[in-house]
Amino acid sequence: MTFVIPAAAPVSVPVLSATVGQSFPVRRIYCVGRNYAEHAIEMGFTGREAPFFFMKPADAVLVVPPNTTGRMHYPTLTKNLHYEAELVVAIGMGGRNIRAADALQHVWGYAVGLDMTRRDLQTEMKQQGRPWCIAKGFDESAPIGPVVPAAQCTWSANSRIELAVNGVTRQSSTLGHMIWSVAEVIEHLSAAWILAPGDLIYTGTPENVGAVAVGDVLTASIAGVGDLAVSIVEGVAS
Ligand code: MN
């Protein structure tokens, strides 16, 4: 086949494993909205609703290799860039109408991610009943650490999910506070879309989201999965 324009390079995320140089190829990025009750409440909702989803383009990932600090350019058009620390599920086996009881067999691994959000634009889009794309799906909006194979992850409902800005803890919860568990998220998601290998699912953030500025360093961690560091820098994503 001959492409008439240069084909985009495949998007991939490094894998943390004994074999050096392995990567997880990214197909789609799904995100769960308001999946922790206290975060739903801070966003003005009750914390009791069926899961809902939005997407980011695959190339919105900002790959942060192990033991490095990623560099995210402060995005255009916003004055209120927010962090959201999230557990990311990496799908290894696809399917549709997957039952929660079978769902974890479809998971290849997990990662720590940030669902970066232009909160001012999100608020505006909500008020106008418009799509969230510009608030959620922009370039570099999905920083992610290495994908850790599921068998190497030791997270449980008691595992802490935390985010600090310049060393000061801002978000601190446990994965057990998710309203919809990983398995239930996969069940709901696969009823709406056919899941395929390479899909990432950002599973939602706990309470105390907040704004960051150029120069800030974000560190997110999930016990039993790993950690992620990102600095906010001036300039334009490319
Ligand atoms: Mn989120």
Short mmCIF file of N, CA, C and O in Angstrom, two decimals, residues 76-153:
data_model
loop_
_atom_site.label_atom_id
_atom_site.label_comp_id
_atom_site.label_asym_id
_atom_site.label_seq_id
_atom_site.Cartn_x
_atom_site.Cartn_y
_atom_site.Cartn_z
N THR A 76 -2.88 25.83 25.33
CA THR A 76 -3.48 27.09 24.91
C THR A 76 -4.93 27.18 25.38
O THR A 76 -5.53 26.19 25.79
N LEU A 77 -5.49 28.35 25.32
CA LEU A 77 -6.93 28.62 25.46
C LEU A 77 -7.49 28.42 26.87
O LEU A 77 -8.70 28.50 27.06
N THR A 78 -6.64 28.12 27.85
CA THR A 78 -7.16 27.91 29.20
C THR A 78 -6.40 28.75 30.20
O THR A 78 -5.23 29.08 29.99
N LYS A 79 -7.10 29.09 31.27
CA LYS A 79 -6.45 29.72 32.42
C LYS A 79 -6.70 28.89 33.67
O LYS A 79 -6.49 29.35 34.79
N ASN A 80 -7.18 27.66 33.46
CA ASN A 80 -7.52 26.81 34.61
C ASN A 80 -7.26 25.34 34.27
O ASN A 80 -8.19 24.54 34.12
N LEU A 81 -5.97 25.01 34.16
CA LEU A 81 -5.57 23.63 33.84
C LEU A 81 -5.59 22.80 35.12
O LEU A 81 -4.89 23.14 36.09
N HIS A 82 -6.39 21.73 35.14
CA HIS A 82 -6.53 20.89 36.34
C HIS A 82 -5.87 19.53 36.15
O HIS A 82 -5.84 18.99 35.06
N TYR A 83 -5.37 19.00 37.26
CA TYR A 83 -4.89 17.62 37.31
C TYR A 83 -6.03 16.71 37.78
O TYR A 83 -6.92 17.14 38.53
N GLU A 84 -5.99 15.46 37.34
CA GLU A 84 -6.86 14.40 37.87
C GLU A 84 -6.03 13.12 37.86
O GLU A 84 -5.75 12.58 36.79
N ALA A 85 -5.62 12.65 39.01
CA ALA A 85 -4.84 11.41 39.08
C ALA A 85 -5.78 10.22 38.91
O ALA A 85 -6.85 10.18 39.53
N GLU A 86 -5.37 9.25 38.08
CA GLU A 86 -6.27 8.14 37.78
C GLU A 86 -5.53 6.81 37.58
O GLU A 86 -4.41 6.79 37.06
N LEU A 87 -6.17 5.74 37.97
CA LEU A 87 -5.71 4.40 37.60
C LEU A 87 -6.08 4.15 36.14
O LEU A 87 -7.23 4.38 35.75
N VAL A 88 -5.11 3.73 35.35
CA VAL A 88 -5.36 3.44 33.93
C VAL A 88 -5.33 1.93 33.72
O VAL A 88 -4.40 1.25 34.16
N VAL A 89 -6.36 1.44 33.05
CA VAL A 89 -6.45 0.02 32.70
C VAL A 89 -6.03 -0.15 31.24
O VAL A 89 -6.49 0.59 30.37
N ALA A 90 -5.13 -1.10 30.98
CA ALA A 90 -4.68 -1.37 29.61
C ALA A 90 -5.29 -2.70 29.16
O ALA A 90 -5.03 -3.75 29.75
N ILE A 91 -6.12 -2.62 28.13
CA ILE A 91 -6.85 -3.80 27.65
C ILE A 91 -5.97 -4.65 26.74
O ILE A 91 -5.37 -4.14 25.79
N GLY A 92 -5.89 -5.94 27.04
CA GLY A 92 -5.07 -6.84 26.23
C GLY A 92 -5.89 -7.77 25.35
O GLY A 92 -5.41 -8.29 24.35
N MET A 93 -7.14 -7.96 25.74
CA MET A 93 -8.02 -8.85 24.97
C MET A 93 -9.34 -8.12 24.80
O MET A 93 -9.94 -7.66 25.77
N GLY A 94 -9.80 -8.03 23.57
CA GLY A 94 -11.00 -7.25 23.29
C GLY A 94 -12.27 -8.02 23.57
O GLY A 94 -12.25 -9.13 24.09
N GLY A 95 -13.38 -7.40 23.21
CA GLY A 95 -14.66 -8.07 23.36
C GLY A 95 -15.80 -7.08 23.47
O GLY A 95 -15.59 -5.88 23.60
N ARG A 96 -17.01 -7.61 23.37
CA ARG A 96 -18.20 -6.79 23.58
C ARG A 96 -19.10 -7.49 24.57
O ARG A 96 -19.05 -8.72 24.72
N ASN A 97 -19.89 -6.69 25.26
CA ASN A 97 -20.77 -7.24 26.30
C ASN A 97 -20.02 -8.18 27.25
O ASN A 97 -20.46 -9.29 27.54
N ILE A 98 -18.87 -7.70 27.71
CA ILE A 98 -18.06 -8.48 28.66
C ILE A 98 -18.74 -8.39 30.03
O ILE A 98 -19.10 -7.29 30.48
N ARG A 99 -18.90 -9.52 30.68
CA ARG A 99 -19.49 -9.49 32.02
C ARG A 99 -18.43 -9.12 33.05
O ARG A 99 -17.25 -9.49 32.90
N ALA A 100 -18.85 -8.43 34.08
CA ALA A 100 -17.91 -8.01 35.11
C ALA A 100 -17.12 -9.19 35.66
O ALA A 100 -15.92 -9.10 35.92
N ALA A 101 -17.80 -10.32 35.79
CA ALA A 101 -17.14 -11.51 36.35
C ALA A 101 -15.97 -11.99 35.49
O ALA A 101 -15.04 -12.62 35.99
N ASP A 102 -16.02 -11.68 34.19
CA ASP A 102 -14.96 -12.11 33.27
C ASP A 102 -14.00 -10.98 32.92
O ASP A 102 -13.01 -11.20 32.21
N ALA A 103 -14.31 -9.78 33.37
CA ALA A 103 -13.66 -8.59 32.81
C ALA A 103 -12.16 -8.54 33.05
O ALA A 103 -11.40 -8.10 32.18
N LEU A 104 -11.71 -8.99 34.21
CA LEU A 104 -10.28 -8.83 34.52
C LEU A 104 -9.40 -9.70 33.63
O LEU A 104 -8.21 -9.43 33.49
N GLN A 105 -10.00 -10.73 33.01
CA GLN A 105 -9.23 -11.53 32.04
C GLN A 105 -8.84 -10.71 30.81
O GLN A 105 -7.95 -11.10 30.06
N HIS A 106 -9.55 -9.61 30.59
CA HIS A 106 -9.30 -8.78 29.41
C HIS A 106 -8.23 -7.72 29.67
O HIS A 106 -7.87 -6.98 28.77
N VAL A 107 -7.79 -7.63 30.93
CA VAL A 107 -6.83 -6.57 31.31
C VAL A 107 -5.40 -7.09 31.12
O VAL A 107 -5.04 -8.14 31.66
N TRP A 108 -4.60 -6.34 30.37
CA TRP A 108 -3.19 -6.71 30.20
C TRP A 108 -2.34 -6.12 31.33
O TRP A 108 -1.39 -6.73 31.80
N GLY A 109 -2.69 -4.90 31.73
CA GLY A 109 -1.88 -4.27 32.78
C GLY A 109 -2.51 -2.98 33.25
O GLY A 109 -3.64 -2.63 32.87
N TYR A 110 -1.76 -2.28 34.09
CA TYR A 110 -2.24 -1.04 34.69
C TYR A 110 -1.14 0.01 34.64
O TYR A 110 0.05 -0.32 34.55
N ALA A 111 -1.55 1.27 34.74
CA ALA A 111 -0.58 2.36 34.77
C ALA A 111 -1.16 3.49 35.61
O ALA A 111 -2.36 3.51 35.93
N VAL A 112 -0.30 4.42 35.97
CA VAL A 112 -0.74 5.65 36.63
C VAL A 112 -0.87 6.73 35.55
O VAL A 112 0.05 6.90 34.73
N GLY A 113 -1.99 7.41 35.53
CA GLY A 113 -2.19 8.43 34.51
C GLY A 113 -2.77 9.71 35.08
O GLY A 113 -3.25 9.74 36.22
N LEU A 114 -2.69 10.76 34.29
CA LEU A 114 -3.31 12.04 34.64
C LEU A 114 -4.30 12.41 33.53
O LEU A 114 -3.93 12.40 32.35
N ASP A 115 -5.53 12.69 33.93
CA ASP A 115 -6.55 13.18 32.99
C ASP A 115 -6.52 14.70 33.11
O ASP A 115 -7.26 15.28 33.90
N MET A 116 -5.63 15.33 32.34
CA MET A 116 -5.49 16.79 32.43
C MET A 116 -6.67 17.46 31.73
O MET A 116 -7.14 17.01 30.68
N THR A 117 -7.15 18.52 32.34
CA THR A 117 -8.44 19.10 31.95
C THR A 117 -8.38 20.62 31.89
O THR A 117 -7.89 21.26 32.82
N ARG A 118 -8.85 21.17 30.78
CA ARG A 118 -9.05 22.63 30.72
C ARG A 118 -10.39 22.91 31.42
O ARG A 118 -11.45 22.89 30.79
N ARG A 119 -10.35 23.12 32.75
CA ARG A 119 -11.59 23.13 33.53
C ARG A 119 -12.49 24.30 33.14
O ARG A 119 -13.72 24.17 33.14
N ASP A 120 -11.89 25.43 32.82
CA ASP A 120 -12.72 26.58 32.44
C ASP A 120 -13.52 26.27 31.16
O ASP A 120 -14.71 26.59 31.06
N LEU A 121 -12.86 25.63 30.21
CA LEU A 121 -13.56 25.29 28.96
C LEU A 121 -14.58 24.18 29.18
O LEU A 121 -15.65 24.17 28.58
N GLN A 122 -14.26 23.25 30.09
CA GLN A 122 -15.23 22.19 30.39
C GLN A 122 -16.50 22.79 30.99
O GLN A 122 -17.62 22.41 30.61
N THR A 123 -16.32 23.72 31.91
CA THR A 123 -17.47 24.37 32.54
C THR A 123 -18.32 25.09 31.49
O THR A 123 -19.55 24.98 31.47
N GLU A 124 -17.63 25.78 30.57
CA GLU A 124 -18.32 26.51 29.52
C GLU A 124 -19.09 25.54 28.60
O GLU A 124 -20.25 25.79 28.26
N MET A 125 -18.44 24.44 28.23
CA MET A 125 -19.09 23.47 27.34
C MET A 125 -20.30 22.83 28.01
O MET A 125 -21.33 22.61 27.39
N LYS A 126 -20.15 22.52 29.32
CA LYS A 126 -21.29 21.96 30.05
C LYS A 126 -22.47 22.93 30.03
O LYS A 126 -23.62 22.53 29.79
N GLN A 127 -22.16 24.21 30.32
CA GLN A 127 -23.24 25.20 30.38
C GLN A 127 -23.95 25.32 29.04
O GLN A 127 -25.16 25.53 28.98
N GLN A 128 -23.18 25.17 27.95
CA GLN A 128 -23.76 25.33 26.62
C GLN A 128 -24.26 24.01 26.04
O GLN A 128 -24.74 23.97 24.91
N GLY A 129 -24.11 22.92 26.79
CA GLY A 129 -24.54 21.62 26.29
C GLY A 129 -23.71 21.13 25.12
O GLY A 129 -24.22 20.43 24.24
N ARG A 130 -22.45 21.53 25.07
CA ARG A 130 -21.57 21.16 23.95
C ARG A 130 -20.61 20.04 24.36
O ARG A 130 -20.41 19.79 25.54
N PRO A 131 -19.97 19.39 23.37
CA PRO A 131 -19.03 18.30 23.68
C PRO A 131 -17.83 18.78 24.49
O PRO A 131 -17.44 19.94 24.41
N TRP A 132 -17.23 17.86 25.21
CA TRP A 132 -16.11 18.17 26.10
C TRP A 132 -14.74 18.10 25.40
O TRP A 132 -13.72 18.30 26.05
N CYS A 133 -14.71 17.74 24.12
CA CYS A 133 -13.43 17.44 23.45
C CYS A 133 -12.35 18.48 23.73
O CYS A 133 -11.21 18.15 24.06
N ILE A 134 -12.71 19.74 23.60
CA ILE A 134 -11.70 20.79 23.73
C ILE A 134 -11.19 20.88 25.17
O ILE A 134 -10.06 21.33 25.42
N ALA A 135 -11.99 20.41 26.11
CA ALA A 135 -11.60 20.46 27.52
C ALA A 135 -10.81 19.23 27.95
O ALA A 135 -10.03 19.28 28.89
N LYS A 136 -11.01 18.12 27.25
CA LYS A 136 -10.45 16.84 27.70
C LYS A 136 -9.50 16.19 26.69
O LYS A 136 -8.61 15.46 27.07
N GLY A 137 -9.74 16.41 25.40
CA GLY A 137 -9.03 15.63 24.39
C GLY A 137 -7.92 16.37 23.67
O GLY A 137 -7.63 16.07 22.52
N PHE A 138 -7.30 17.32 24.35
CA PHE A 138 -6.28 18.14 23.68
C PHE A 138 -4.91 17.44 23.71
O PHE A 138 -4.72 16.41 24.39
N ASP A 139 -3.95 18.01 22.99
CA ASP A 139 -2.61 17.41 22.90
C ASP A 139 -1.96 17.34 24.29
O ASP A 139 -2.05 18.29 25.07
N GLU A 140 -1.32 16.24 24.57
CA GLU A 140 -0.60 16.00 25.83
C GLU A 140 -1.54 15.94 27.04
O GLU A 140 -1.10 16.06 28.19
N SER A 141 -2.84 15.74 26.81
CA SER A 141 -3.80 15.78 27.93
C SER A 141 -3.84 14.48 28.72
O SER A 141 -4.56 14.40 29.72
N ALA A 142 -3.08 13.47 28.27
CA ALA A 142 -3.14 12.17 28.96
C ALA A 142 -1.74 11.67 29.33
O ALA A 142 -1.28 10.65 28.80
N PRO A 143 -1.05 12.36 30.24
CA PRO A 143 0.23 11.82 30.72
C PRO A 143 0.04 10.42 31.30
O PRO A 143 -0.98 10.15 31.94
N ILE A 144 1.02 9.56 31.04
CA ILE A 144 0.90 8.18 31.53
C ILE A 144 2.29 7.62 31.83
O ILE A 144 3.24 7.87 31.08
N GLY A 145 2.38 6.88 32.92
CA GLY A 145 3.61 6.18 33.26
C GLY A 145 3.64 4.83 32.56
O GLY A 145 2.74 4.51 31.78
N PRO A 146 4.66 4.04 32.81
CA PRO A 146 4.77 2.74 32.14
C PRO A 146 3.60 1.82 32.47
O PRO A 146 3.02 1.90 33.55
N VAL A 147 3.25 0.97 31.51
CA VAL A 147 2.22 -0.04 31.74
C VAL A 147 2.87 -1.21 32.48
O VAL A 147 3.89 -1.74 32.04
N VAL A 148 2.27 -1.58 33.60
CA VAL A 148 2.79 -2.68 34.41
C VAL A 148 1.90 -3.90 34.18
O VAL A 148 0.68 -3.80 34.33
N PRO A 149 2.48 -5.03 33.79
CA PRO A 149 1.66 -6.23 33.56
C PRO A 149 0.80 -6.54 34.79
O PRO A 149 1.26 -6.40 35.93
N ALA A 150 -0.44 -6.96 34.55
CA ALA A 150 -1.39 -7.17 35.64
C ALA A 150 -0.83 -8.10 36.72
O ALA A 150 -1.02 -7.87 37.91
N ALA A 151 -0.10 -9.13 36.28
CA ALA A 151 0.43 -10.11 37.25
C ALA A 151 1.46 -9.48 38.18
O ALA A 151 1.71 -10.00 39.27
N GLN A 152 2.07 -8.37 37.76
CA GLN A 152 3.06 -7.69 38.61
C GLN A 152 2.43 -6.62 39.50
O GLN A 152 3.11 -6.03 40.34
N CYS A 153 1.15 -6.31 39.25
CA CYS A 153 0.49 -5.27 40.05
C CYS A 153 -0.10 -5.91 41.30
O CYS A 153 -0.61 -7.03 41.26
#
